[in-house]
Amino acid sequence: MVQDLEELRQQLGLESWVVMAHSFGGTIATEYAVRYPQRVRGLVLINCTLNLHEAMTSTLTHGLQFVQVPDPAAFLDESKPLDERFGLLMPHLTAQNGWFKLQYQTQAGHQKVTAADQGNPGTGEFGGYGFSLPDYRKDFTLLTPAITAPVLVITGTTDYCVGPEHYRQFRFPDQRVARLQTGHVPFVEAPAAFRKAVLSFVKGLSRKSA
């Protein structure tokens, strides 16, 4: 997928570009910036997880606050693999609308994303395949100190599926952070604030290159 991104840049005839990613897309964008640093003018990472283990831990910990389960201690027993405990929680999150509480602040935001996603059959096949890939288990935060391009990190203060403090693990040398009062999809729940943050960042890049 990283190579797909580079071939797209070539096809578009762009010497360099600003790469924007959301959620797990941050792993691809971060890896791309490491492999092709000369092609990246800047990165915009929107509620991105760069460490799957930490994101799963956040989902598990906060998810237990939003659903009723027979024995919460079983989900917090660290002697059991995280994947196993995470898998046990999934049916409860689905049945009790826990995903909405983990990712959204408003019902309107949830409905808008759901409507846009109607063409997705929702089998879970793609996500299951992604979770099985060794690359998804990498800690991409370890790559961040090597990326010298300017980075805008946008994070939602109530994005519990990634973790509202997850961005604190990033170590980009040229990093700025915009904390928005949203969940996992700030471009839906706070479009004006989101647009302002991105445009301000991009305009700063233009002045720097000039």
Short mmCIF file of C-alpha atoms in Angstrom, two decimals:
data_model
loop_
_atom_site.label_atom_id
_atom_site.label_comp_id
_atom_site.label_asym_id
_atom_site.label_seq_id
_atom_site.Cartn_x
_atom_site.Cartn_y
_atom_site.Cartn_z
CA MET A 1 0.00 0.00 0.00
CA VAL A 2 2.97 2.29 0.59
CA GLN A 3 4.19 1.54 -2.90
CA ASP A 4 0.68 2.18 -4.27
CA LEU A 5 0.89 5.65 -2.75
CA GLU A 6 4.24 6.36 -4.42
CA GLU A 7 3.00 5.14 -7.78
CA LEU A 8 -0.05 7.39 -7.45
CA ARG A 9 2.25 10.38 -6.85
CA GLN A 10 4.20 9.50 -9.98
CA GLN A 11 1.03 9.10 -12.03
CA LEU A 12 -0.17 12.52 -10.89
CA GLY A 13 3.14 14.06 -11.90
CA LEU A 14 3.80 15.61 -8.51
CA GLU A 15 7.36 16.27 -7.40
CA SER A 16 6.26 16.23 -3.76
CA TRP A 17 3.02 16.46 -1.81
CA VAL A 18 1.35 16.76 1.55
CA VAL A 19 0.11 13.37 2.72
CA MET A 20 -3.04 13.24 4.86
CA ALA A 21 -4.11 10.07 6.69
CA HIS A 22 -6.83 9.03 9.13
CA SER A 23 -6.91 6.28 11.75
CA PHE A 24 -4.89 3.21 10.64
CA GLY A 25 -3.91 5.16 7.51
CA GLY A 26 -1.29 6.80 9.71
CA THR A 27 0.79 3.63 9.63
CA ILE A 28 0.93 3.80 5.83
CA ALA A 29 1.65 7.54 5.75
CA THR A 30 4.40 7.23 8.38
CA GLU A 31 6.07 4.34 6.58
CA TYR A 32 5.80 6.26 3.30
CA ALA A 33 7.49 9.32 4.81
CA VAL A 34 10.39 7.14 5.96
CA ARG A 35 10.84 5.43 2.60
CA TYR A 36 10.32 8.54 0.43
CA PRO A 37 11.34 11.54 2.56
CA GLN A 38 12.16 13.68 -0.48
CA ARG A 39 8.56 13.34 -1.70
CA VAL A 40 6.82 14.47 1.51
CA ARG A 41 6.37 18.20 2.05
CA GLY A 42 4.29 17.57 5.13
CA LEU A 43 2.14 15.03 6.96
CA VAL A 44 -1.35 15.49 8.37
CA LEU A 45 -2.24 12.66 10.74
CA ILE A 46 -5.89 12.65 11.82
CA ASN A 47 -6.68 10.57 14.90
CA CYS A 48 -4.03 8.10 13.81
CA THR A 49 -2.85 5.10 15.73
CA LEU A 50 0.82 4.32 15.18
CA ASN A 51 0.81 1.51 17.72
CA LEU A 52 -1.93 -1.11 17.41
CA HIS A 53 -1.28 -2.53 20.88
CA GLU A 54 -1.91 0.85 22.49
CA ALA A 55 -5.07 1.47 20.46
CA MET A 56 -6.47 -1.94 21.38
CA THR A 57 -5.67 -1.26 25.03
CA SER A 58 -7.55 2.05 24.87
CA THR A 59 -10.55 0.41 23.21
CA LEU A 60 -10.59 -2.33 25.81
CA THR A 61 -10.17 -0.06 28.83
CA HIS A 62 -12.67 2.60 27.77
CA GLY A 63 -15.04 0.12 26.16
CA LEU A 64 -15.63 -1.52 29.52
CA GLN A 65 -16.96 1.82 30.76
CA PHE A 66 -19.63 1.89 28.06
CA VAL A 67 -21.02 -1.65 28.16
CA GLN A 68 -22.24 -4.15 30.70
CA VAL A 69 -20.25 -7.41 30.88
CA PRO A 70 -20.61 -10.40 33.23
CA ASP A 71 -17.13 -10.11 34.75
CA PRO A 72 -14.99 -7.02 33.94
CA ALA A 73 -11.97 -8.56 35.68
CA ALA A 74 -11.71 -11.21 32.96
CA PHE A 75 -11.15 -8.50 30.35
CA LEU A 76 -8.45 -6.80 32.41
CA ASP A 77 -6.49 -9.95 33.25
CA GLU A 78 -3.09 -9.15 31.68
CA SER A 79 -2.00 -12.76 32.03
CA LYS A 80 -4.24 -13.40 29.01
CA PRO A 81 -3.24 -12.17 25.53
CA LEU A 82 -4.57 -8.74 24.59
CA ASP A 83 -5.99 -10.09 21.33
CA GLU A 84 -8.04 -12.65 23.26
CA ARG A 85 -9.47 -10.09 25.67
CA PHE A 86 -10.09 -7.62 22.84
CA GLY A 87 -11.97 -10.30 20.90
CA LEU A 88 -14.14 -11.10 23.89
CA LEU A 89 -15.24 -7.48 24.16
CA MET A 90 -16.19 -7.04 20.49
CA PRO A 91 -19.63 -8.72 20.68
CA HIS A 92 -20.57 -6.59 23.70
CA LEU A 93 -19.52 -3.37 21.96
CA THR A 94 -21.55 -4.30 18.89
CA ALA A 95 -24.66 -5.41 20.77
CA GLN A 96 -24.70 -2.47 23.20
CA ASN A 97 -23.80 0.35 20.80
CA GLY A 98 -20.41 0.69 22.43
CA TRP A 99 -18.63 1.58 19.21
CA PHE A 100 -20.70 4.75 18.94
CA LYS A 101 -19.65 5.82 22.43
CA LEU A 102 -15.99 5.05 21.72
CA GLN A 103 -15.83 7.03 18.49
CA TYR A 104 -18.50 9.75 18.39
CA GLN A 105 -19.75 12.66 20.40
CA THR A 106 -22.98 13.17 18.47
CA GLN A 107 -25.60 10.90 16.95
CA ALA A 108 -25.61 13.17 13.89
CA GLY A 109 -21.92 12.47 13.27
CA HIS A 110 -22.47 8.76 13.57
CA GLN A 111 -25.42 8.87 11.15
CA LYS A 112 -23.44 10.86 8.57
CA VAL A 113 -20.57 8.37 8.56
CA THR A 114 -22.99 5.43 8.47
CA ALA A 115 -24.77 6.92 5.46
CA ALA A 116 -21.49 7.45 3.62
CA ASP A 117 -20.49 3.86 4.35
CA GLN A 118 -23.69 2.23 3.09
CA GLY A 119 -21.94 0.66 0.10
CA ASN A 120 -19.58 -1.27 2.37
CA PRO A 121 -20.89 -4.81 2.89
CA GLY A 122 -19.53 -4.75 6.43
CA THR A 123 -18.33 -8.35 6.52
CA GLY A 124 -15.26 -7.52 8.58
CA GLU A 125 -13.12 -9.50 6.15
CA PHE A 126 -10.77 -6.64 5.28
CA GLY A 127 -10.28 -5.62 8.90
CA GLY A 128 -9.66 -9.20 9.94
CA TYR A 129 -7.04 -9.56 7.22
CA GLY A 130 -5.35 -6.33 8.27
CA PHE A 131 -5.14 -7.42 11.90
CA SER A 132 -3.45 -10.65 10.78
CA LEU A 133 -0.58 -8.86 9.02
CA PRO A 134 2.72 -8.65 10.94
CA ASP A 135 3.24 -5.10 9.64
CA TYR A 136 0.16 -3.92 11.53
CA ARG A 137 1.79 -5.06 14.75
CA LYS A 138 4.82 -2.81 14.32
CA ASP A 139 5.29 0.11 16.65
CA PHE A 140 5.36 2.91 14.09
CA THR A 141 6.02 5.50 16.80
CA LEU A 142 9.64 4.29 16.68
CA LEU A 143 9.89 5.67 13.13
CA THR A 144 8.71 9.16 14.02
CA PRO A 145 12.07 10.66 15.14
CA ALA A 146 13.50 10.00 11.66
CA ILE A 147 10.82 12.00 9.81
CA THR A 148 11.99 15.58 9.33
CA ALA A 149 9.00 16.84 7.33
CA PRO A 150 6.57 19.10 9.21
CA VAL A 151 3.74 17.11 10.79
CA LEU A 152 0.31 18.24 11.90
CA VAL A 153 -1.27 15.83 14.39
CA ILE A 154 -5.02 16.26 14.79
CA THR A 155 -6.50 14.40 17.73
CA GLY A 156 -9.97 14.14 19.25
CA THR A 157 -10.26 14.67 22.98
CA THR A 158 -12.87 11.89 23.22
CA ASP A 159 -11.48 9.46 20.64
CA TYR A 160 -11.34 6.41 22.86
CA CYS A 161 -10.83 3.80 20.15
CA VAL A 162 -7.34 5.21 19.47
CA GLY A 163 -6.86 6.97 22.78
CA PRO A 164 -7.05 10.74 23.37
CA GLU A 165 -3.45 10.76 24.65
CA HIS A 166 -2.01 8.40 22.04
CA TYR A 167 -0.38 11.26 20.13
CA ARG A 168 1.95 11.88 23.08
CA GLN A 169 3.96 8.85 21.96
CA PHE A 170 4.86 10.54 18.66
CA ARG A 171 8.34 12.03 18.39
CA PHE A 172 8.34 13.89 15.08
CA PRO A 173 11.06 16.56 15.21
CA ASP A 174 8.80 19.17 13.57
CA GLN A 175 5.40 18.41 15.08
CA ARG A 176 2.42 20.53 15.96
CA VAL A 177 -0.78 19.27 17.57
CA ALA A 178 -4.39 20.38 17.17
CA ARG A 179 -6.63 18.93 19.90
CA LEU A 180 -10.25 19.21 18.81
CA GLN A 181 -13.33 18.62 20.95
CA THR A 182 -14.43 15.60 18.93
CA GLY A 183 -14.28 11.84 18.76
CA HIS A 184 -12.63 9.77 16.02
CA VAL A 185 -13.91 11.75 13.02
CA PRO A 186 -13.18 15.46 13.58
CA PHE A 187 -13.77 16.30 9.91
CA VAL A 188 -17.40 15.24 10.46
CA GLU A 189 -18.04 16.46 14.00
CA ALA A 190 -16.09 19.73 13.85
CA PRO A 191 -15.54 20.50 10.15
CA ALA A 192 -14.87 24.21 10.60
CA ALA A 193 -12.19 23.71 13.27
CA PHE A 194 -10.72 20.84 11.28
CA ARG A 195 -10.54 22.90 8.09
CA LYS A 196 -8.96 25.83 9.94
CA ALA A 197 -6.23 23.62 11.43
CA VAL A 198 -5.35 21.99 8.10
CA LEU A 199 -5.37 25.22 6.07
CA SER A 200 -3.22 26.99 8.63
CA PHE A 201 -0.69 24.16 8.48
CA VAL A 202 -0.61 24.02 4.68
CA LYS A 203 -0.28 27.80 4.34
CA GLY A 204 2.68 27.65 6.69
CA LEU A 205 4.33 25.13 4.41
CA SER A 206 3.80 27.41 1.43
CA ARG A 207 5.47 30.34 3.18
CA LYS A 208 8.38 28.16 4.22
CA SER A 209 8.98 26.90 0.67
CA ALA A 210 8.75 30.42 -0.72
#
